[in-house]
PDB file of C-alpha atoms in Angstrom:
ATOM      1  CA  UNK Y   1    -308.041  -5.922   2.094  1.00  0.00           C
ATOM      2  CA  UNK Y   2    -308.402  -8.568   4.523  1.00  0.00           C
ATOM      3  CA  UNK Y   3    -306.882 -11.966   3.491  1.00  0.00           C
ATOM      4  CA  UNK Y   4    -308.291 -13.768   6.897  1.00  0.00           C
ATOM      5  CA  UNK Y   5    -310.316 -12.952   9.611  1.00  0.00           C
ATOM      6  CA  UNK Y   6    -311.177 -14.797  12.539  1.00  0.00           C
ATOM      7  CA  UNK Y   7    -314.048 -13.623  14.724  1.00  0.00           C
ATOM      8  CA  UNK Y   8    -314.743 -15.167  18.239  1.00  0.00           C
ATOM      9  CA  UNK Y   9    -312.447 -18.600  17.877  1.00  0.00           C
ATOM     10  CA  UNK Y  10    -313.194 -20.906  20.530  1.00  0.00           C
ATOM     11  CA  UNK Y  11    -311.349 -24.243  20.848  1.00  0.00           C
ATOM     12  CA  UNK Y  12    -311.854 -26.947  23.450  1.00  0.00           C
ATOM     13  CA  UNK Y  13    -311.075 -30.670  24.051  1.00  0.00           C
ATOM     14  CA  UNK Y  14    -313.382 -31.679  26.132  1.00  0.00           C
ATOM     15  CA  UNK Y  15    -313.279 -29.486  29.311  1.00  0.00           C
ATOM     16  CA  UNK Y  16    -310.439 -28.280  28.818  1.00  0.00           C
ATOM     17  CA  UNK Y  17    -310.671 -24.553  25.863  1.00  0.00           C
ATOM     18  CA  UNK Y  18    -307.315 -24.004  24.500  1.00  0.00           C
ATOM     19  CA  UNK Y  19    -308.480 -21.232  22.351  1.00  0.00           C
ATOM     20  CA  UNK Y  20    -311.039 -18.652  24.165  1.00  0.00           C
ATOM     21  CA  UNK Y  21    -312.439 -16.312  21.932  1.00  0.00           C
ATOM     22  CA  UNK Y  22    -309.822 -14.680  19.700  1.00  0.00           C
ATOM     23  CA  UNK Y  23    -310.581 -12.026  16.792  1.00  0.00           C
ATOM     24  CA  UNK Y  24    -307.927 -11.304  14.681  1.00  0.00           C
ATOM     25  CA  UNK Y  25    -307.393 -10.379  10.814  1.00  0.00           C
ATOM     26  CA  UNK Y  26    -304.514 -10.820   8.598  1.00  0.00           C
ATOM     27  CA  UNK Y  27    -304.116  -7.682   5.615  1.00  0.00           C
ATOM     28  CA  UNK Y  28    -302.560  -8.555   2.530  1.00  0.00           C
ATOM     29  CA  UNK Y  29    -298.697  -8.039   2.281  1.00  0.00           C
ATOM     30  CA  UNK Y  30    -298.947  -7.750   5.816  1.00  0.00           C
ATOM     31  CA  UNK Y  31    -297.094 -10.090   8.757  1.00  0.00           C
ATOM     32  CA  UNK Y  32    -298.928 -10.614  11.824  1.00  0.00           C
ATOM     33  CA  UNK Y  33    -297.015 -12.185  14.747  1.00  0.00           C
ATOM     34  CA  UNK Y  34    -298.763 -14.521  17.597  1.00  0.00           C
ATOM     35  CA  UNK Y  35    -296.413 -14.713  20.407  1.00  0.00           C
ATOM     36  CA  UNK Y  36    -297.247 -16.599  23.720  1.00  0.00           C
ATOM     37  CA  UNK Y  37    -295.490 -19.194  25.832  1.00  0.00           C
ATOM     38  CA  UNK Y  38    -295.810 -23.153  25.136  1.00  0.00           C
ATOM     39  CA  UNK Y  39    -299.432 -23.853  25.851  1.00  0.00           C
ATOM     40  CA  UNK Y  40    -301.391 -20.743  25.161  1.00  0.00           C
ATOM     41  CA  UNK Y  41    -302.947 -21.687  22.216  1.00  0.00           C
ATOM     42  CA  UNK Y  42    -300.962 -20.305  19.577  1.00  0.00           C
ATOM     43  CA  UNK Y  43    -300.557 -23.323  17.315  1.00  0.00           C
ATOM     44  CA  UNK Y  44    -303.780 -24.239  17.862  1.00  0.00           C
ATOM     45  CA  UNK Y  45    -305.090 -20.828  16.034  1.00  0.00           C
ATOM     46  CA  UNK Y  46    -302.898 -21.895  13.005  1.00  0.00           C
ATOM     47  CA  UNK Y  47    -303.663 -25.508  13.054  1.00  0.00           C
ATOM     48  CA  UNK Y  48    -307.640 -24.321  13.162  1.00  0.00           C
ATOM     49  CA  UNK Y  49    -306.724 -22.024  10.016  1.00  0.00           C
ATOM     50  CA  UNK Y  50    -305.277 -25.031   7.992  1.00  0.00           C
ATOM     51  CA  UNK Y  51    -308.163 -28.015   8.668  1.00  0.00           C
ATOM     52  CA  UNK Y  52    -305.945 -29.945  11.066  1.00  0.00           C
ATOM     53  CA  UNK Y  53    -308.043 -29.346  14.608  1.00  0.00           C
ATOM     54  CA  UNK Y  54    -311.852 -28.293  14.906  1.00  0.00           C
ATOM     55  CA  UNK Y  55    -312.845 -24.873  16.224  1.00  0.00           C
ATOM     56  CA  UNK Y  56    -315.820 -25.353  18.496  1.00  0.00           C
ATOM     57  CA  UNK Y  57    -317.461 -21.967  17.665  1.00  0.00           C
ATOM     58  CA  UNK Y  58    -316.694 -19.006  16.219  1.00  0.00           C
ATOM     59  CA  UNK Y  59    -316.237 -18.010  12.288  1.00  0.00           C
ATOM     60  CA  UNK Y  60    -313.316 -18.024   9.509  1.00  0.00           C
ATOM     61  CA  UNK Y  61    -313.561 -16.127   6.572  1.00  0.00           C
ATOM     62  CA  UNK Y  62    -310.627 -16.590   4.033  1.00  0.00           C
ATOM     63  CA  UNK Y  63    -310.973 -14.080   0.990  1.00  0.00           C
ATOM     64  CA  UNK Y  64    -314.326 -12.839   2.537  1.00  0.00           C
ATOM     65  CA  UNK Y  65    -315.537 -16.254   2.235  1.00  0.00           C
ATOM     66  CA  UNK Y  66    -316.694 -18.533   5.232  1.00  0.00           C
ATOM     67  CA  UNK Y  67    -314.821 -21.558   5.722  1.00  0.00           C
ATOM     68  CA  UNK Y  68    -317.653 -23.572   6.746  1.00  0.00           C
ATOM     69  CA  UNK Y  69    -320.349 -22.372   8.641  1.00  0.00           C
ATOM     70  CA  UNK Y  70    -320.695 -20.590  12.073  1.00  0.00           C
ATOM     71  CA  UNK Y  71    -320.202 -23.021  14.869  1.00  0.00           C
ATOM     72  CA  UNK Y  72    -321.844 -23.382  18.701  1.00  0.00           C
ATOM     73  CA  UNK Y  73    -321.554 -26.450  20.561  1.00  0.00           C
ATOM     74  CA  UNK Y  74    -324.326 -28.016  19.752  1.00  0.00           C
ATOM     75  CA  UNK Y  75    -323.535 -28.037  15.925  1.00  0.00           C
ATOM     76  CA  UNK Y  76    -321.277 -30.795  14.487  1.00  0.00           C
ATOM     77  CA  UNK Y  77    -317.694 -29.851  14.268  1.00  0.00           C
ATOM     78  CA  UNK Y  78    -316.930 -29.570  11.440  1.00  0.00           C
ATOM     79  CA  UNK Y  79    -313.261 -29.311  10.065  1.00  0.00           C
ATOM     80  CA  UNK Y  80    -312.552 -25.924   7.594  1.00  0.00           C
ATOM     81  CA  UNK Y  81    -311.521 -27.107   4.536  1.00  0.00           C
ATOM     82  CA  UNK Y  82    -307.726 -26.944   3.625  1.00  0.00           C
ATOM     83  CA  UNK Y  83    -307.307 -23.963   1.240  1.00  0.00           C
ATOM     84  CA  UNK Y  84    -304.447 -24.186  -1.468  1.00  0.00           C
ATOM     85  CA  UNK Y  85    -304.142 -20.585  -0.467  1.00  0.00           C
ATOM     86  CA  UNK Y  86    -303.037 -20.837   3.277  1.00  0.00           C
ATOM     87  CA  UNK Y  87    -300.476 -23.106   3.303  1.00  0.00           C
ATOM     88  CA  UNK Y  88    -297.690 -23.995   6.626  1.00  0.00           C
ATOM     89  CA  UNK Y  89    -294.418 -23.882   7.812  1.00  0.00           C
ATOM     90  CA  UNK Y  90    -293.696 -26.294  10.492  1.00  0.00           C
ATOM     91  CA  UNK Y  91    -291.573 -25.964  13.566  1.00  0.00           C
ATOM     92  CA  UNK Y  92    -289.377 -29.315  12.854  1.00  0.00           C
ATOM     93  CA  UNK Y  93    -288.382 -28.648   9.341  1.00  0.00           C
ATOM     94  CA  UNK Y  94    -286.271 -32.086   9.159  1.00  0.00           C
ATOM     95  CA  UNK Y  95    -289.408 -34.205  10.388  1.00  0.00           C
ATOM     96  CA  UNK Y  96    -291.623 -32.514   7.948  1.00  0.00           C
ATOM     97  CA  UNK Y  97    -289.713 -33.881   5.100  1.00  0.00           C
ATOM     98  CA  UNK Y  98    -289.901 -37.201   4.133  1.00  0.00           C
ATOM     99  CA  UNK Y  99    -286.485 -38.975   4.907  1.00  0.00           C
ATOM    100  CA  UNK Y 100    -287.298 -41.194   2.225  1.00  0.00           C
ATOM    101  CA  UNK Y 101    -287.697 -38.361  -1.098  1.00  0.00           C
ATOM    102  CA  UNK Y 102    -285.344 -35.978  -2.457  1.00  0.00           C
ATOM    103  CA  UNK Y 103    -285.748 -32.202  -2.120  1.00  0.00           C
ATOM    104  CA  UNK Y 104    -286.429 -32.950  -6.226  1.00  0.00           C
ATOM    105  CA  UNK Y 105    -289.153 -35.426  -5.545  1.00  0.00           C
ATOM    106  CA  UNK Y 106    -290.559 -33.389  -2.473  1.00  0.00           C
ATOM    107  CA  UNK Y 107    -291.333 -30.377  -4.681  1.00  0.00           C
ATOM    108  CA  UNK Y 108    -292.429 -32.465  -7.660  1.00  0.00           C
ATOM    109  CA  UNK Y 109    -294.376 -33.846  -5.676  1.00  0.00           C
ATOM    110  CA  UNK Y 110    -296.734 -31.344  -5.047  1.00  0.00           C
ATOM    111  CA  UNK Y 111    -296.064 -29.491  -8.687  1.00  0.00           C
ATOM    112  CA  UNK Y 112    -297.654 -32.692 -10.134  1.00  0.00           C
ATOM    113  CA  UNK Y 113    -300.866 -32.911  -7.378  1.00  0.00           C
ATOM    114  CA  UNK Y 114    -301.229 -29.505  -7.909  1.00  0.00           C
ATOM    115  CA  UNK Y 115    -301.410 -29.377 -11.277  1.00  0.00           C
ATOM    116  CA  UNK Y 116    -298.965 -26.382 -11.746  1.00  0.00           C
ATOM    117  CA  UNK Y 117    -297.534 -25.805 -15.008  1.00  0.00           C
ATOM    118  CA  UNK Y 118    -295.360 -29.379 -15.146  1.00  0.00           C
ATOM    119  CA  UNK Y 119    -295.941 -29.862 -18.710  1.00  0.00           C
ATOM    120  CA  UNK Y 120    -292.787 -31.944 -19.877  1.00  0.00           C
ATOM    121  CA  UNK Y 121    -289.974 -33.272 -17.408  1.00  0.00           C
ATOM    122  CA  UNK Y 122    -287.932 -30.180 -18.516  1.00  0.00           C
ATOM    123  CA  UNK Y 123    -290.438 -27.910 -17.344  1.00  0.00           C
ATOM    124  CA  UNK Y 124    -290.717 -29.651 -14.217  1.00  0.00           C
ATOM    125  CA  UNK Y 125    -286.846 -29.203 -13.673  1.00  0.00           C
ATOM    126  CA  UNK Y 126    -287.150 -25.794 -14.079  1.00  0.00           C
ATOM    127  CA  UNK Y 127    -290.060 -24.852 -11.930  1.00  0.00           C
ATOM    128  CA  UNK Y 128    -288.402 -26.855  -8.931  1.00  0.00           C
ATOM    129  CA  UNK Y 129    -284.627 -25.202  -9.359  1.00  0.00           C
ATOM    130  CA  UNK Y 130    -286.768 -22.030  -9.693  1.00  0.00           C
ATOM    131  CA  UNK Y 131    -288.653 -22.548  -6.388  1.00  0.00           C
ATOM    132  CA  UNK Y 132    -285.021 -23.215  -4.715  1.00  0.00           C
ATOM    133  CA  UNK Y 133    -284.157 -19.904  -5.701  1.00  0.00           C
ATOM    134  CA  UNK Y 134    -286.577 -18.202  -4.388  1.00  0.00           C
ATOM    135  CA  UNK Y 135    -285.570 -19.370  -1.025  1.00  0.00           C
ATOM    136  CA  UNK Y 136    -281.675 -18.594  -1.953  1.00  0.00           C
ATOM    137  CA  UNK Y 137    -280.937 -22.495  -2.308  1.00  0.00           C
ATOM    138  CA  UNK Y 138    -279.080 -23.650  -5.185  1.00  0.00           C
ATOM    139  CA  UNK Y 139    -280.520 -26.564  -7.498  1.00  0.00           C
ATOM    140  CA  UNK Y 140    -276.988 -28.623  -6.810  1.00  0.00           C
ATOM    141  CA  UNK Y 141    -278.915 -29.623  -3.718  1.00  0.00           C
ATOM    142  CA  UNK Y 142    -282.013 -31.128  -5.989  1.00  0.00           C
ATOM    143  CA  UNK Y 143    -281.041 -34.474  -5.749  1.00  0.00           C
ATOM    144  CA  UNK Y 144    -280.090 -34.296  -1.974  1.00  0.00           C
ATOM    145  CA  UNK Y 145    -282.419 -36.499   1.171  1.00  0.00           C
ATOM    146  CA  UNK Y 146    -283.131 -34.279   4.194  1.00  0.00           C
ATOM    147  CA  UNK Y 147    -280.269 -36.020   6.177  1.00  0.00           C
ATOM    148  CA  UNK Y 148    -278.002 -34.801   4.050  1.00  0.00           C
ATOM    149  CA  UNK Y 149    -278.612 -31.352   4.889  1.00  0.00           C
ATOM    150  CA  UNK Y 150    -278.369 -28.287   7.715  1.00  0.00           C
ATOM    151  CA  UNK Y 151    -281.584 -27.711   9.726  1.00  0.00           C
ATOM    152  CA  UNK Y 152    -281.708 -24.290   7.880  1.00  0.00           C
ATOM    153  CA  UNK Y 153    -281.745 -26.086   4.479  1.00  0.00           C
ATOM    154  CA  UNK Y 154    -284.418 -27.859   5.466  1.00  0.00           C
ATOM    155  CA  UNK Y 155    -286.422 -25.824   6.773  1.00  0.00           C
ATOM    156  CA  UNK Y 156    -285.465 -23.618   3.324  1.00  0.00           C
ATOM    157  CA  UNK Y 157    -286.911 -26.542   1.459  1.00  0.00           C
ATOM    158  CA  UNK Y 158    -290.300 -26.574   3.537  1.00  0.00           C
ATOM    159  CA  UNK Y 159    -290.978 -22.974   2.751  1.00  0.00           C
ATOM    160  CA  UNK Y 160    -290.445 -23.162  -1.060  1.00  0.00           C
ATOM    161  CA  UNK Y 161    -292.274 -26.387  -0.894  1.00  0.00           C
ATOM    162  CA  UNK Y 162    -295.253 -24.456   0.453  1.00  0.00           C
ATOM    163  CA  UNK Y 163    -294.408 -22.209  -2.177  1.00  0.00           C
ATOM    164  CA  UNK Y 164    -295.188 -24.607  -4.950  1.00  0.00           C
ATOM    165  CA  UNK Y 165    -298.807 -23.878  -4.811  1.00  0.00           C
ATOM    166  CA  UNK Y 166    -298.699 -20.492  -5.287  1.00  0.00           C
ATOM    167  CA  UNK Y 167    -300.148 -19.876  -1.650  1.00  0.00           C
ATOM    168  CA  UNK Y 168    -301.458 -16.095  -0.769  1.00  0.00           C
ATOM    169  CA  UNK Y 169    -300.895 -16.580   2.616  1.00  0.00           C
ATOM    170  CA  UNK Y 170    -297.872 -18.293   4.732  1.00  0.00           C
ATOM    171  CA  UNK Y 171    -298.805 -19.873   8.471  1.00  0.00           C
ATOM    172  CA  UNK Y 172    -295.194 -20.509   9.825  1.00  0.00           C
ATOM    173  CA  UNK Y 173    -295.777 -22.324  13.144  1.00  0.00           C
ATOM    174  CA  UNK Y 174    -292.263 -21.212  15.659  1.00  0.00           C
ATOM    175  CA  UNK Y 175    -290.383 -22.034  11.962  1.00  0.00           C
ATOM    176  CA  UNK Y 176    -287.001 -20.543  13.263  1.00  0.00           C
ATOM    177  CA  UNK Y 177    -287.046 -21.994  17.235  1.00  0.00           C
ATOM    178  CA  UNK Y 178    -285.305 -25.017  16.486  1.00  0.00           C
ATOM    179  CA  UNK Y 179    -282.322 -23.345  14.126  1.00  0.00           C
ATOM    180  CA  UNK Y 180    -279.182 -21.403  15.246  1.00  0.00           C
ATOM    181  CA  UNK Y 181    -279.397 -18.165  16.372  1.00  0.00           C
ATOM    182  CA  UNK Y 182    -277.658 -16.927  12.964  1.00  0.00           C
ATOM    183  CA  UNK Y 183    -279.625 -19.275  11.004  1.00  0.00           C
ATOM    184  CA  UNK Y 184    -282.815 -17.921  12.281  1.00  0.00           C
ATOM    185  CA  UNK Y 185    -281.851 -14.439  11.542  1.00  0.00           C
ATOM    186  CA  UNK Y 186    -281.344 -15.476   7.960  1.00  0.00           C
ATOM    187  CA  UNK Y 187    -284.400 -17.541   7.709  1.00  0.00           C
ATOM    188  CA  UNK Y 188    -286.792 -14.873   9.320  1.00  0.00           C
ATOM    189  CA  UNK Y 189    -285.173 -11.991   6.542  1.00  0.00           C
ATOM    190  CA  UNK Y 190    -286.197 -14.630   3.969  1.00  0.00           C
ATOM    191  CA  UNK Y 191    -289.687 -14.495   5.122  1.00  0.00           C
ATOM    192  CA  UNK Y 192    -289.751 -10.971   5.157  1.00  0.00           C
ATOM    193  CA  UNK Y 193    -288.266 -10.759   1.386  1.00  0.00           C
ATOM    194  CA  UNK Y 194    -291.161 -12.938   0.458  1.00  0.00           C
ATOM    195  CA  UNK Y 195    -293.316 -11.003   1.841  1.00  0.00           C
ATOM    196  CA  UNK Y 196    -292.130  -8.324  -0.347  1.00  0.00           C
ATOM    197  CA  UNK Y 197    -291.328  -9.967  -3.537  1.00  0.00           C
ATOM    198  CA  UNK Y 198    -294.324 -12.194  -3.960  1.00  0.00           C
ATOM    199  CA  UNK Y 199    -296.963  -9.876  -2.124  1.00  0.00           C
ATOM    200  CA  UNK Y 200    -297.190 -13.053   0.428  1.00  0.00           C
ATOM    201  CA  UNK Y 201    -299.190 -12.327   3.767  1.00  0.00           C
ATOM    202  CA  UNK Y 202    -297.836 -14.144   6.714  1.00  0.00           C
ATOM    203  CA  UNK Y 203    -298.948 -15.508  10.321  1.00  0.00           C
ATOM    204  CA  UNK Y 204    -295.687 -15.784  12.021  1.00  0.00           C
ATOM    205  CA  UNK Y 205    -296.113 -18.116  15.479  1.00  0.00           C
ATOM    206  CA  UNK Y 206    -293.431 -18.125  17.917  1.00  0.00           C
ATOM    207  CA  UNK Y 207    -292.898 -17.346  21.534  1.00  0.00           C
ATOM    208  CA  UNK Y 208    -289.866 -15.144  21.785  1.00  0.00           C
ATOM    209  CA  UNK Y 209    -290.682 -11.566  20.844  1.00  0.00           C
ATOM    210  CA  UNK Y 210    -287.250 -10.547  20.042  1.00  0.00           C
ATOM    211  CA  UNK Y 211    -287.985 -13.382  16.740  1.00  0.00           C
ATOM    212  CA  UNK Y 212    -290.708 -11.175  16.061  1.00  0.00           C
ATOM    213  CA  UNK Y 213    -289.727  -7.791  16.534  1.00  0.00           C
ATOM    214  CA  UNK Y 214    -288.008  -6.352  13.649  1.00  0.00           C
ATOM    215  CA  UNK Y 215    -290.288  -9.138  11.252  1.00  0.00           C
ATOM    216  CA  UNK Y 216    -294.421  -8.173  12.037  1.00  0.00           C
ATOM    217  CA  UNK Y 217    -296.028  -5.359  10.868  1.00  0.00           C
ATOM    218  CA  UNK Y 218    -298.837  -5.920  14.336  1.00  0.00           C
ATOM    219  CA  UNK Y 219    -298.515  -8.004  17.004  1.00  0.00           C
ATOM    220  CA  UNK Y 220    -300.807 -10.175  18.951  1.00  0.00           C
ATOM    221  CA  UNK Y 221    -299.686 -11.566  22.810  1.00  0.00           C
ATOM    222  CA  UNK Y 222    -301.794 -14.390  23.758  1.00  0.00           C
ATOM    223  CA  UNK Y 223    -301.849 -16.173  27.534  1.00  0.00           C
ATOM    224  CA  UNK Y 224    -303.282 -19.169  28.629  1.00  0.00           C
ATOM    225  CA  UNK Y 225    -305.852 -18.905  25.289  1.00  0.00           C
ATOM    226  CA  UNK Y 226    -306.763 -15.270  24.886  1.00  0.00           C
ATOM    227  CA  UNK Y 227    -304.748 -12.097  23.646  1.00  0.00           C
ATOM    228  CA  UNK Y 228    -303.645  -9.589  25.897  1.00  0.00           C
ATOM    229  CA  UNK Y 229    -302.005  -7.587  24.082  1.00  0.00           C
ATOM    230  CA  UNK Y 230    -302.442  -6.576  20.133  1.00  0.00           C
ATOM    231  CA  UNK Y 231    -301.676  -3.532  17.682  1.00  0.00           C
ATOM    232  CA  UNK Y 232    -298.766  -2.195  15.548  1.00  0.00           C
ATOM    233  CA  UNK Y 233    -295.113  -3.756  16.404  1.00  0.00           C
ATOM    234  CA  UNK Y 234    -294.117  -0.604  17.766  1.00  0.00           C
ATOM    235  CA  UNK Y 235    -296.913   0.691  19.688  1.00  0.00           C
ATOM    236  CA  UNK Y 236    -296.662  -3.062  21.747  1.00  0.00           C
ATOM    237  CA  UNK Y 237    -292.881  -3.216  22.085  1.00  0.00           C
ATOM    238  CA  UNK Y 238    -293.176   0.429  23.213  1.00  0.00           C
ATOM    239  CA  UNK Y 239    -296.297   0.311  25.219  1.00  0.00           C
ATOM    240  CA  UNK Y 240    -297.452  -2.790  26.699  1.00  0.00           C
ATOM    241  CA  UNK Y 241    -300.628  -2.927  28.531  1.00  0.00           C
ATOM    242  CA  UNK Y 242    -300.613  -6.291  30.460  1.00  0.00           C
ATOM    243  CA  UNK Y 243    -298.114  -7.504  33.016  1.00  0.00           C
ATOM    244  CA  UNK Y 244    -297.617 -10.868  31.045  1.00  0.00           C
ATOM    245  CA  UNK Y 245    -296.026  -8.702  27.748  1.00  0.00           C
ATOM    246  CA  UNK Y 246    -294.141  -6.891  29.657  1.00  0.00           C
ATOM    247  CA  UNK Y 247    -293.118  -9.562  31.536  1.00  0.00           C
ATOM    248  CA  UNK Y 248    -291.687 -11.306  28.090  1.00  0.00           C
ATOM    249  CA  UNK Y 249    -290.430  -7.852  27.135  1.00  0.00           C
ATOM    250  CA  UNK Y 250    -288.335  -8.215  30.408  1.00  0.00           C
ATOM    251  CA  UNK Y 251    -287.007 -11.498  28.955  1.00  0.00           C
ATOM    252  CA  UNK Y 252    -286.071 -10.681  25.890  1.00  0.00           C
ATOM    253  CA  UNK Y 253    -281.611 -10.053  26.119  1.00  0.00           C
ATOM    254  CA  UNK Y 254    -280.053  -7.142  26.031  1.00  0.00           C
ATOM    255  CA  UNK Y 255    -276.742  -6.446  24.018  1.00  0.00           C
ATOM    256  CA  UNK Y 256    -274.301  -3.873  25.477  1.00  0.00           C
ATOM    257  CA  UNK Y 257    -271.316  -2.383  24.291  1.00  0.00           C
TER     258      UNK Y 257
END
């Protein structure tokens, strides 16, 4: 089954098309990795999928359902709409917090908008320490401003803030490129545990395919707007049919003993 699909995406800003044409899908349980270079339209696709840009044409379906209808260019753009079900990881964990709430208030927050089983204050409590578990974080840190903790907390924080609405599908936008190289490691297994504890589906962005390689389940290159290269993790590390993946392939270090 077939959480997303996107068929023919097509992105411009004025002359310029950042997205040109992509088709992809994204299985349930399954993580599907975009990888590309700064520019090629990556974060675009995800922004698209969560209501914050305008696709020009093409179609989304989320849960066989059409967010909004099919798009040329001479129909009004108009924006998907946000789906409690897709919800993002960004890139700069730290600035996607607000400096001014607590990791308490910051999930409480969106408990209490969402409407999630916050029945009494004591409830509340225990839903928030229980999403800070889930992301191996213990509640000691409930009281805690962003400042006051590492980039890998934070970003720990975003994800089981997107957690709080009990989301089907994760869009984590380059979510380990500004940690640590140990920190990402530990941050990318937590993804992957997700994955497999909550039955979560995830679009993992980045553009270094050693982040992705031992994460996705398929993999997707995409240059300068298009993919040109997609399939199993395996089959692309293994076989790569375009000089630009093999090109990152040829980037990615080498350890030897």
């Amino acid at each position: 089954m077939n959480l997303i699909e996107v068929e023919d995406l097509h992105v411009r800003y004025g002359d310029y098309e950042a997205v040109k044409g992509v088709s992809f899908a994204l299985g349930k349980g399954e993580i599907l990795g975009i990888v590309g270079e700064s520019g090629s339209g990556k974060s675009t696709i995800a922004k698209v999928l969560m209501g914050l840009e305008n696709p020009s044409s093409g179609r989304i379906q989320v849960k066989g359902k059409d967010e909004g209808e099919e798009r040329t260019d001479s129909t009004v753009h108009l924006k998907p709409s946000p789906s409690p079900n897709i919800q993002m990881i960004f890139q700069d964990a730290v600035g996607s917090l607000n400096p001014r709430m607590t990791v308490r208030q910051t999930l409480e927050e969106v408990l209490k908008v969402r409407g999630l089983e916050v029945s009494t204050s004591k409830h509340l409590n225990i839903q928030t320490s229980k999403l800070l578990d889930l992301v191996g974080l213990s509640s000691a840190i409930l009281d805690q401003y962003p400042r006051e903790l590492s980039g890998g907390q934070c970003q720990r924080v975003s994800i089981a803030r997107a957690l709080a609405c009990k989301p089907e599908v994760l869009v984590a936008d380059e979510p380990v490129s500004a940690l640590d190289v140990s920190v990402q490691a530990r941050v990318l297994n937590l993804l992957r545990d997700l994955r497999k504890d909550l039955g979560l589906s995830i679009l993992l962005i980045a553009h270094d395919l050693a982040v992705v390689k031992n994460v996705c389940d398929r993999i997707c290159v995409m240059e300068k707007g298009r993919f040109v290269d997609s399939g199993p993790a395996d089959e692309v590390f293994a076989h790569p049919t375009s000089a630009y993946t093999k090109n990152l392939l040829a980037a990615v270090p080498k350890i030897s003993c």
